[in-house]
Tab-separated table of C-alpha atoms in Angstrom:
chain	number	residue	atom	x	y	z
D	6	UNK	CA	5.063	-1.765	-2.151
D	7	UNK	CA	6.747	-4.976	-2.100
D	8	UNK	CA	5.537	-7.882	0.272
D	9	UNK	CA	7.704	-10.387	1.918
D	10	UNK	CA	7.245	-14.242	2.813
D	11	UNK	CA	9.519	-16.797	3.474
D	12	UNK	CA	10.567	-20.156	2.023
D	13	UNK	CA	12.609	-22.182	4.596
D	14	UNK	CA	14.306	-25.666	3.677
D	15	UNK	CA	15.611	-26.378	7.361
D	16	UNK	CA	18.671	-26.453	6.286
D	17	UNK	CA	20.806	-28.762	8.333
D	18	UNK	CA	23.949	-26.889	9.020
D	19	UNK	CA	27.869	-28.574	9.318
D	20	UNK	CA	27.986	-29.285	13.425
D	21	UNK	CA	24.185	-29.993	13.958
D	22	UNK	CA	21.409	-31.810	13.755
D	23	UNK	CA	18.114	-32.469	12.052
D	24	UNK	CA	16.499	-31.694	15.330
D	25	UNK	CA	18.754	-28.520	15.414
D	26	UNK	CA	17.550	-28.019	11.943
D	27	UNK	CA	13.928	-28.268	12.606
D	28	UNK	CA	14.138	-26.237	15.971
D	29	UNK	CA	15.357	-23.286	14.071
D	30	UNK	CA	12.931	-23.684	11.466
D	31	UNK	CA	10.121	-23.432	14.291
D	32	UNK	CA	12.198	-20.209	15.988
D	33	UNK	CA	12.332	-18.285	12.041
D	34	UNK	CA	8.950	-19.171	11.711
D	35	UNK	CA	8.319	-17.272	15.246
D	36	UNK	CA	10.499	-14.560	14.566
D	37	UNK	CA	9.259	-13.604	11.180
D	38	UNK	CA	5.742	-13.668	12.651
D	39	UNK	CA	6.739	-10.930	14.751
D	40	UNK	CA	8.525	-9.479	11.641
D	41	UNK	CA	5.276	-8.895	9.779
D	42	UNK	CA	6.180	-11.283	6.958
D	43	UNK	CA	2.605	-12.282	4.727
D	44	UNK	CA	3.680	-16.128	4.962
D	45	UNK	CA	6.169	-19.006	5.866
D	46	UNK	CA	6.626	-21.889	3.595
D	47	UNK	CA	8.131	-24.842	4.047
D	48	UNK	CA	9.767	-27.176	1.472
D	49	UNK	CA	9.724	-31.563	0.508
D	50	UNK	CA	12.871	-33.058	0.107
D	51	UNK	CA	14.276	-36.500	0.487
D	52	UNK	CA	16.946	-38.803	1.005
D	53	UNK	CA	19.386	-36.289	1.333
D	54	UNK	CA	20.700	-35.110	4.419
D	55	UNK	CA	20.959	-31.569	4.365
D	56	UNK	CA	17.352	-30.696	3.967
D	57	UNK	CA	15.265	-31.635	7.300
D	58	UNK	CA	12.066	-30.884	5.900
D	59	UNK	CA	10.449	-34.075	4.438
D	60	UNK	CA	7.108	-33.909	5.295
D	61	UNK	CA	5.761	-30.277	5.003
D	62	UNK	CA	2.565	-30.634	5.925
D	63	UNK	CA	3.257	-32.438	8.822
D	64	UNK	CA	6.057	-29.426	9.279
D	65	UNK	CA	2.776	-26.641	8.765
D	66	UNK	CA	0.831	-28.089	11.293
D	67	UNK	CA	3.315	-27.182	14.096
D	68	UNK	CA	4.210	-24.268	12.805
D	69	UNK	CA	0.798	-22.910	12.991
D	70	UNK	CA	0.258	-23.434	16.681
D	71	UNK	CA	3.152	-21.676	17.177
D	72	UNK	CA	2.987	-18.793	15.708
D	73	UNK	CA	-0.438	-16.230	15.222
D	74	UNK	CA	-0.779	-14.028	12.110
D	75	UNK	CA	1.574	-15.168	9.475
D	76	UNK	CA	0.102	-17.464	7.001
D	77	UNK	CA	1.922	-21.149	6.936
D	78	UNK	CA	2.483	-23.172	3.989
D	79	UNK	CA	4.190	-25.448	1.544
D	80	UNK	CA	6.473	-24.777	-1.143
D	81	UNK	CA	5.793	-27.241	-1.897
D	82	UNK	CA	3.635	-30.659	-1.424
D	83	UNK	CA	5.155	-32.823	-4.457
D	84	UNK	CA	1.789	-34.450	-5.816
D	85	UNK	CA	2.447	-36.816	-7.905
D	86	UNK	CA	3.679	-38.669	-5.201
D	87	UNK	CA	0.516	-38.883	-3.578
D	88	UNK	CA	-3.399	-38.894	-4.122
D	89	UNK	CA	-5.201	-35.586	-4.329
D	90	UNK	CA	-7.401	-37.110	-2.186
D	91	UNK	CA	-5.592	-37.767	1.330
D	92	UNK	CA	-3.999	-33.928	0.534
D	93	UNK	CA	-7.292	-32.526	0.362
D	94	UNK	CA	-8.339	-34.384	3.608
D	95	UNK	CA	-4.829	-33.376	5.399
D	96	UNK	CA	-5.468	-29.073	3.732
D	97	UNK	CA	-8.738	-29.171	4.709
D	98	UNK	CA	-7.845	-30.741	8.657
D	99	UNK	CA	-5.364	-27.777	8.989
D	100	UNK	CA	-7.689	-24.949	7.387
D	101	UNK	CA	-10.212	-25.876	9.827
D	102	UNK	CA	-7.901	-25.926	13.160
D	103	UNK	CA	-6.397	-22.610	11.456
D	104	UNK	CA	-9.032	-20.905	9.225
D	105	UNK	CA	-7.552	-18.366	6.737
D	106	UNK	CA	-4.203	-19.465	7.786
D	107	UNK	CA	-2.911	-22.432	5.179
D	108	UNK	CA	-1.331	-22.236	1.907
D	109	UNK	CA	-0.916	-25.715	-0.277
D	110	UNK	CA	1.772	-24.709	-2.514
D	111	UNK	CA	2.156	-27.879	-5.223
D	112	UNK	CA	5.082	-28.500	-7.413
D	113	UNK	CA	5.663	-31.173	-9.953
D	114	UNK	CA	9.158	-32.333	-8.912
D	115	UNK	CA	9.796	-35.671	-7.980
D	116	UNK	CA	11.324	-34.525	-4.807
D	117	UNK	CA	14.569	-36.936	-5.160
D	118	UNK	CA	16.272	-38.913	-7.991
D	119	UNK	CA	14.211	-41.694	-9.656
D	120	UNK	CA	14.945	-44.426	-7.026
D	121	UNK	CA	14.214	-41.814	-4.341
D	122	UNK	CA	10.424	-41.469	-6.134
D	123	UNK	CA	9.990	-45.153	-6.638
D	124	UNK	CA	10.625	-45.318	-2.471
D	125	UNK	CA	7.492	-42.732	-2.086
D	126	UNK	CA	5.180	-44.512	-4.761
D	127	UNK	CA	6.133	-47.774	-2.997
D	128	UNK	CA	7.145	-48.944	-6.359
D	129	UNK	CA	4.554	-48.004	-8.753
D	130	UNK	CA	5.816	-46.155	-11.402
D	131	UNK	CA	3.950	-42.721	-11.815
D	132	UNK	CA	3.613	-40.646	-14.499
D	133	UNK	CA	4.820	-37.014	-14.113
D	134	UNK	CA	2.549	-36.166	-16.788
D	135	UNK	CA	-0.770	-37.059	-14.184
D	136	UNK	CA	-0.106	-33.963	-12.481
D	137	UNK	CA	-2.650	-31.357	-14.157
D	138	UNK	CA	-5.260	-34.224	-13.800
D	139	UNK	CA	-4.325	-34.689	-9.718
D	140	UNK	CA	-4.402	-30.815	-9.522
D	141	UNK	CA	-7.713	-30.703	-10.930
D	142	UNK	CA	-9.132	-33.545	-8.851
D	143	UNK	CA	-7.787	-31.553	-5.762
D	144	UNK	CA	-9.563	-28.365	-6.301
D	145	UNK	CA	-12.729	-30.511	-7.200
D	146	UNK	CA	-12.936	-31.864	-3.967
D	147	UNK	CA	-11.885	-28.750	-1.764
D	148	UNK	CA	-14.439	-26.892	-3.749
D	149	UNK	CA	-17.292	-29.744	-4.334
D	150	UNK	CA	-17.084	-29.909	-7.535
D	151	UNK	CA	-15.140	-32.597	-8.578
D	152	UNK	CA	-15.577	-33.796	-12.540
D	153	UNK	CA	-17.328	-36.841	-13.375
D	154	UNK	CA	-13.529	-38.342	-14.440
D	155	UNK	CA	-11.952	-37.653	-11.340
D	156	UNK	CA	-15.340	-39.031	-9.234
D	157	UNK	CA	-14.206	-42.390	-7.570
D	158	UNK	CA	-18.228	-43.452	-6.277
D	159	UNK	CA	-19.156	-40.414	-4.826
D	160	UNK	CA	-15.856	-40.591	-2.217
D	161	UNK	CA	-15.761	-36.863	-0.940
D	162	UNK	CA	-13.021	-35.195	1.252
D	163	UNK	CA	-13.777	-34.298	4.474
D	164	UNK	CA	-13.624	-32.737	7.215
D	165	UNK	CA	-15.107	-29.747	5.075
D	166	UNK	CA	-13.949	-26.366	5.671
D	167	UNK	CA	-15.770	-22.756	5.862
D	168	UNK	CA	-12.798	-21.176	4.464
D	169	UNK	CA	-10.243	-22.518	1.647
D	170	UNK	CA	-6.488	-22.755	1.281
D	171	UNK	CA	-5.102	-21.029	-0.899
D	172	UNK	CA	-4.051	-22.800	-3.958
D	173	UNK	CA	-0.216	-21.734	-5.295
D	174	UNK	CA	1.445	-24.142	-7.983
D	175	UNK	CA	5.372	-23.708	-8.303
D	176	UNK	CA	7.053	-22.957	-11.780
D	177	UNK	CA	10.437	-22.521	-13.513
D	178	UNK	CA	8.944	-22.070	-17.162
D	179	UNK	CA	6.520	-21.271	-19.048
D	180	UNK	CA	4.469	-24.601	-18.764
D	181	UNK	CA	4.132	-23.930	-14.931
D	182	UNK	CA	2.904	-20.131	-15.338
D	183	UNK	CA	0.493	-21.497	-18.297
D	184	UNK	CA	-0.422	-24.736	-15.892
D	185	UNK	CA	-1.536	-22.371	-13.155
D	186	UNK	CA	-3.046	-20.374	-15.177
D	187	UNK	CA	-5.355	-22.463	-16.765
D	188	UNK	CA	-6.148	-24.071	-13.455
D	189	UNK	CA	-6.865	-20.059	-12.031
D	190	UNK	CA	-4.882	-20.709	-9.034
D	191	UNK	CA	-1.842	-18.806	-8.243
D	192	UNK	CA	1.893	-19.017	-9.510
D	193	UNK	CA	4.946	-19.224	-7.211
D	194	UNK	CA	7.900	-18.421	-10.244
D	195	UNK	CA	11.160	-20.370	-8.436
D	196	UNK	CA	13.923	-17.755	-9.461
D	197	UNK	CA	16.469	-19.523	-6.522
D	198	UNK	CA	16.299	-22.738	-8.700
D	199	UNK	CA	16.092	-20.508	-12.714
D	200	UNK	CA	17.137	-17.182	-12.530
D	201	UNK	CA	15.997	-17.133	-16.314
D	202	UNK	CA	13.124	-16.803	-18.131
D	203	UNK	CA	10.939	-15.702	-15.038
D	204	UNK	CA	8.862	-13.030	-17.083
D	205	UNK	CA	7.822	-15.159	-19.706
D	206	UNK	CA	6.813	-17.696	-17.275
D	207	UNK	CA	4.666	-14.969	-15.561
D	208	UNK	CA	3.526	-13.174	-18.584
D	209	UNK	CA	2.366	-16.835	-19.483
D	210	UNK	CA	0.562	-17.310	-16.542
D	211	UNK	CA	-1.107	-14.058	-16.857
D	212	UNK	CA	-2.200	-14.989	-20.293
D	213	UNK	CA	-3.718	-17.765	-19.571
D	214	UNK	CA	-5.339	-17.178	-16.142
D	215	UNK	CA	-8.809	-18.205	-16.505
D	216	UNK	CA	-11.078	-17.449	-13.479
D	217	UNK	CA	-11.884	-20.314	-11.537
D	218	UNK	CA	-14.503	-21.420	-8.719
D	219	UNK	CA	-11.613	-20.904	-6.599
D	220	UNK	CA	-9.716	-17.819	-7.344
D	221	UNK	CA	-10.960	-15.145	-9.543
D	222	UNK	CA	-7.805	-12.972	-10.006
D	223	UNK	CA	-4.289	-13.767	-10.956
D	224	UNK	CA	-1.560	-13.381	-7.900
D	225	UNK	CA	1.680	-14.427	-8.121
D	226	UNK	CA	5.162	-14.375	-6.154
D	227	UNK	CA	8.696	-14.978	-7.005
D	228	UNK	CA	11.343	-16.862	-4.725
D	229	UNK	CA	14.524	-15.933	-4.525
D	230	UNK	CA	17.877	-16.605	-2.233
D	231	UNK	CA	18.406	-13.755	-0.123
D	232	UNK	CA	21.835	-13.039	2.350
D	233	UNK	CA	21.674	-9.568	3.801
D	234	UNK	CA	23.915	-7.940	6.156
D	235	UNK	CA	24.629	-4.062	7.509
D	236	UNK	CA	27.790	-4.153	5.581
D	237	UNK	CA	28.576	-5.751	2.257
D	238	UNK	CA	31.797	-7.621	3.389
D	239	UNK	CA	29.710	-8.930	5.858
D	240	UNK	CA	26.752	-10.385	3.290
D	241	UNK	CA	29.605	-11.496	0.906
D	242	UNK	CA	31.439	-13.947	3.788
D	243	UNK	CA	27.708	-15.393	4.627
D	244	UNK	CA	27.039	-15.717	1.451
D	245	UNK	CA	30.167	-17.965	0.693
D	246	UNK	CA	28.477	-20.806	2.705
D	247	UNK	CA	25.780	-20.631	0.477
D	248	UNK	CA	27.994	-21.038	-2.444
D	249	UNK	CA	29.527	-23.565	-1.647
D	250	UNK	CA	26.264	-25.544	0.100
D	251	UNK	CA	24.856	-25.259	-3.760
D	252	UNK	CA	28.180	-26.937	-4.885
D	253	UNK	CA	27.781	-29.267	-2.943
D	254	UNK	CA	24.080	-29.970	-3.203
D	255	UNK	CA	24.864	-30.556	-7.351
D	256	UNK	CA	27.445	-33.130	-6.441
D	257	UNK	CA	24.969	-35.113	-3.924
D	258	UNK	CA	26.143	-36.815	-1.028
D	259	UNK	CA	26.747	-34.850	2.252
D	260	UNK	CA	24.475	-31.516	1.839
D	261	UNK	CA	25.057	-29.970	5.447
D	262	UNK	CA	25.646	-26.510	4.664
D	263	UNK	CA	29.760	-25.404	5.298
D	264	UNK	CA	30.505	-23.036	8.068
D	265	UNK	CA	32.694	-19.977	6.587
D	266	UNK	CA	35.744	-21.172	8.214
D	267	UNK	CA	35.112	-24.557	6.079
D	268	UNK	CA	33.868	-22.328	3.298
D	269	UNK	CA	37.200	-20.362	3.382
D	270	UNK	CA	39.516	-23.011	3.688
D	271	UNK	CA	37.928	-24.967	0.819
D	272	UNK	CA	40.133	-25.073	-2.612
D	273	UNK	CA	38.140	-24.342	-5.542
D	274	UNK	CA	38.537	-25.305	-9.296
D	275	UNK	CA	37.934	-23.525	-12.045
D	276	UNK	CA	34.717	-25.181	-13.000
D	277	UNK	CA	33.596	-24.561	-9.401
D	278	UNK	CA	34.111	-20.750	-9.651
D	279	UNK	CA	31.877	-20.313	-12.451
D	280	UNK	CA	29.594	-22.268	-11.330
D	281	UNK	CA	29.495	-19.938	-8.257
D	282	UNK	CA	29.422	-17.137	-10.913
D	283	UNK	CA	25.951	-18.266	-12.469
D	284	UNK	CA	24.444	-19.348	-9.526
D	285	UNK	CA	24.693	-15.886	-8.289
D	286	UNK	CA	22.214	-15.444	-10.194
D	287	UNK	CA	19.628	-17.002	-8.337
D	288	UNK	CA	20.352	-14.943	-5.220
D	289	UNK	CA	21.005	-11.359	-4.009
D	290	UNK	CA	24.183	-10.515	-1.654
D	291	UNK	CA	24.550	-7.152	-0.148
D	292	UNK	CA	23.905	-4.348	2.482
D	293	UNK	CA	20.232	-3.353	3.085
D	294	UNK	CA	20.746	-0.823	0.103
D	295	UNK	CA	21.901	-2.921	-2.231
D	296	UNK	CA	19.479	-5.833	-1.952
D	297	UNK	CA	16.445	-3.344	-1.459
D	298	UNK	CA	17.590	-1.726	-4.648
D	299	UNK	CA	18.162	-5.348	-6.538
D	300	UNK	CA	14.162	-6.273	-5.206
D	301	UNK	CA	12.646	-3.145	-6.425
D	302	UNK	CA	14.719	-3.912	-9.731
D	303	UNK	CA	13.200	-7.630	-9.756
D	304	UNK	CA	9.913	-6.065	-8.746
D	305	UNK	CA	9.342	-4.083	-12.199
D	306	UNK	CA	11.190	-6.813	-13.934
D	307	UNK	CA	8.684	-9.374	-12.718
D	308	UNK	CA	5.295	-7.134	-11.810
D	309	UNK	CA	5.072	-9.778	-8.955
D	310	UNK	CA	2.981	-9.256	-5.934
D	311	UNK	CA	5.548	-10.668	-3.556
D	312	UNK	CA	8.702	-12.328	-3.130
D	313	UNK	CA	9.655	-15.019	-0.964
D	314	UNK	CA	12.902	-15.219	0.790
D	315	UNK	CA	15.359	-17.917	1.173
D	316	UNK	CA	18.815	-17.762	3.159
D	317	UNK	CA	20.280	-21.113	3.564
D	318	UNK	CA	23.339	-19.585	4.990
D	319	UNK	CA	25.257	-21.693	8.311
D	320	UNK	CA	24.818	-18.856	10.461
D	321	UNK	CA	22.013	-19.311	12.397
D	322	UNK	CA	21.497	-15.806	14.394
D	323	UNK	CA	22.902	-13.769	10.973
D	324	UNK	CA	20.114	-15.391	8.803
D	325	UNK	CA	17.733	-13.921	11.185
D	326	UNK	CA	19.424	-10.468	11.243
D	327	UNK	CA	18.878	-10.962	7.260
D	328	UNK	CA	15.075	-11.265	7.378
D	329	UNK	CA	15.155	-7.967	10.214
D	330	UNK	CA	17.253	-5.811	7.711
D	331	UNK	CA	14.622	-6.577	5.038
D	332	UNK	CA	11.261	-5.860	7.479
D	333	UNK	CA	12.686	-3.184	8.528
D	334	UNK	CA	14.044	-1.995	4.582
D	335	UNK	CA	10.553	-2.565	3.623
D	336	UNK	CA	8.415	-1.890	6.825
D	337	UNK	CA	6.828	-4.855	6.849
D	338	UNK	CA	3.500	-5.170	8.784
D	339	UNK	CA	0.947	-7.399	10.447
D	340	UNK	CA	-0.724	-9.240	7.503
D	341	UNK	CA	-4.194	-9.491	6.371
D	342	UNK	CA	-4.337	-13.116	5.960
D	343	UNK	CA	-8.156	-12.815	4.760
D	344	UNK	CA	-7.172	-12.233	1.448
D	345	UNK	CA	-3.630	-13.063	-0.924
């Protein structure tokens, strides 16, 4: 049994806006609510303008009073640019206006390039290498028990909630699967960014769960890009906007993703192509067979719990037929959102 979530950017597509962007965002959310999908995650990126979502916790709170049973979350909140602190006040706000509801997904990324990070630190130069410590310190104070090292004068997070978030760090590699591990929280493994080296960063993180105050078994997911259609011609001409969005996204500058008419007329190099050929890698492309096939494949590769889907195609209405074909593929149901 495979369970499905989703992972959506807002991706600002060629013609609209970042209001368009974020609409849609709030209508997928909606719609895969109604799907049966376990959870919808939303993403941190900045100064780039083909990515809407720069704030997602702001992002989750609207997102859960619209929609009812599907759990909302980040993939992730990018801590090092902040103090564990003000997160755990802002998760624990949002767990208690939506109890059992909220994921904090946490990644170690800066987010940006290195100017783009010294704009969020407001010029105070962080260390990347803080971010175990600021992980700890966060599950000390949603859980009361933060260690004498991380105690700033008896400063305590509140509002308190009943109920916790759940706690998912993101990983390419083996340090991230050992990371969460060791913390025993869970482990998001970002196959959409590395398509390699995913089982040894799970196997890791199995190896080195330890049972925490906060989580006493290991659960993990795997994210993945995702374009499905009802006939593989059709997948494959979607899909081409996501090529060339990633090409573009490596080169910087404008990152709206191409319509396939722009996608089509576009004049590709050699270099390009096999580019396109290895990042094919990090996503699946075909008819509801095919792609069902390719996740029960990843499934046993992986011995994940669930994956997360990501379709930053331009099409609007055929991303959503994408996330139907795959309910429907995998009968996806109303979620129990009591437990992972």
């Amino acid at each position: 049994m495979i369970t499905l979530s989703v992972l959506d950017q807002s991706p600002v597509s060629s013609g609209y806006t970042a209001q368009d962007a974020l609409k849609q965002t709030v209508e997928l959310a909606k719609w895969t609510d109604e799907l049966g999908y376990n959870r919808f995650w939303v993403a941190e990126h900045h100064n780039t303008n083909g990515l809407a979502g720069s704030s997602p916790l702001l992002m989750m709170t609207h997102l859960a009073s619209q929609t009812s049973h599907i759990r909302i979350g980040s993939g992730g909140v990018l801590l090092p640019q902040y103090s564990s602190y003000k997160v755990a006040e802002d998760v624990q706000l949002l767990e208690n206006l939506y109890p059992n509801r909220i994921d904090l997904g946490l990644g170690r990324s800066p987010g940006g390039d290195a100017l783009t990070r010294l704009a969020l630190t407001d010029g105070v130069r962080k260390s990347l290498n803080e971010f175990p410590r600021q992980v700890q310190s966060l599950i000390g104070h949603l859980t009361d028990s933060l260690p004498r090292e991380h105690d700033f004068y008896g400063v305590r997070a509140f509002p308190k909630s009943e109920t916790k978030p759940q706690l998912w760090q993101l990983g390419i590699n083996k340090r991230g699967g050992r990371a969460a591990g060791e913390l025993g929280i869970s482990f998001t493994f970002g196959h959409f960014i590395q398509p390699i080296g995913g089982q040894e960063a799970i196997q890791s993180y199995h190896d080195s769960f330890v049972p925490s105050s906060y989580q006493q078994t290991p659960h993990t997911n795997v994210c993945i890009f995702v374009v499905c259609a009802e006939t593989e011609e059709e997948a494959t001409m979607h899909a081409k906007t996501l090529d060339l969005w990633l090409l573009k996204v490596e080169r910087g500058g404008d990152t709206t993703v191409p319509s396939i008419d722009e996608a089509s007329r576009y004049v590709y190099t050699d270099e390009e192509r096999k580019k396109i050929e290895r990042n094919r890698r990090r996503m699946l492309v075909g008819d509801v067979a095919t792609v069902k096939r390719a996740l029960l494949f990843l499934q046993e590769k992986y011995q994940n719990d669930e994956f997360l889907i990501i379709t930053n195609i331009h099409d609007f209405e055929a991303k959503k037929k994408s996330y139907a074909l795959l309910a429907e593929a995998f009968k996806q149901g109303k979620s129990d959102n009591s437990s992972l």
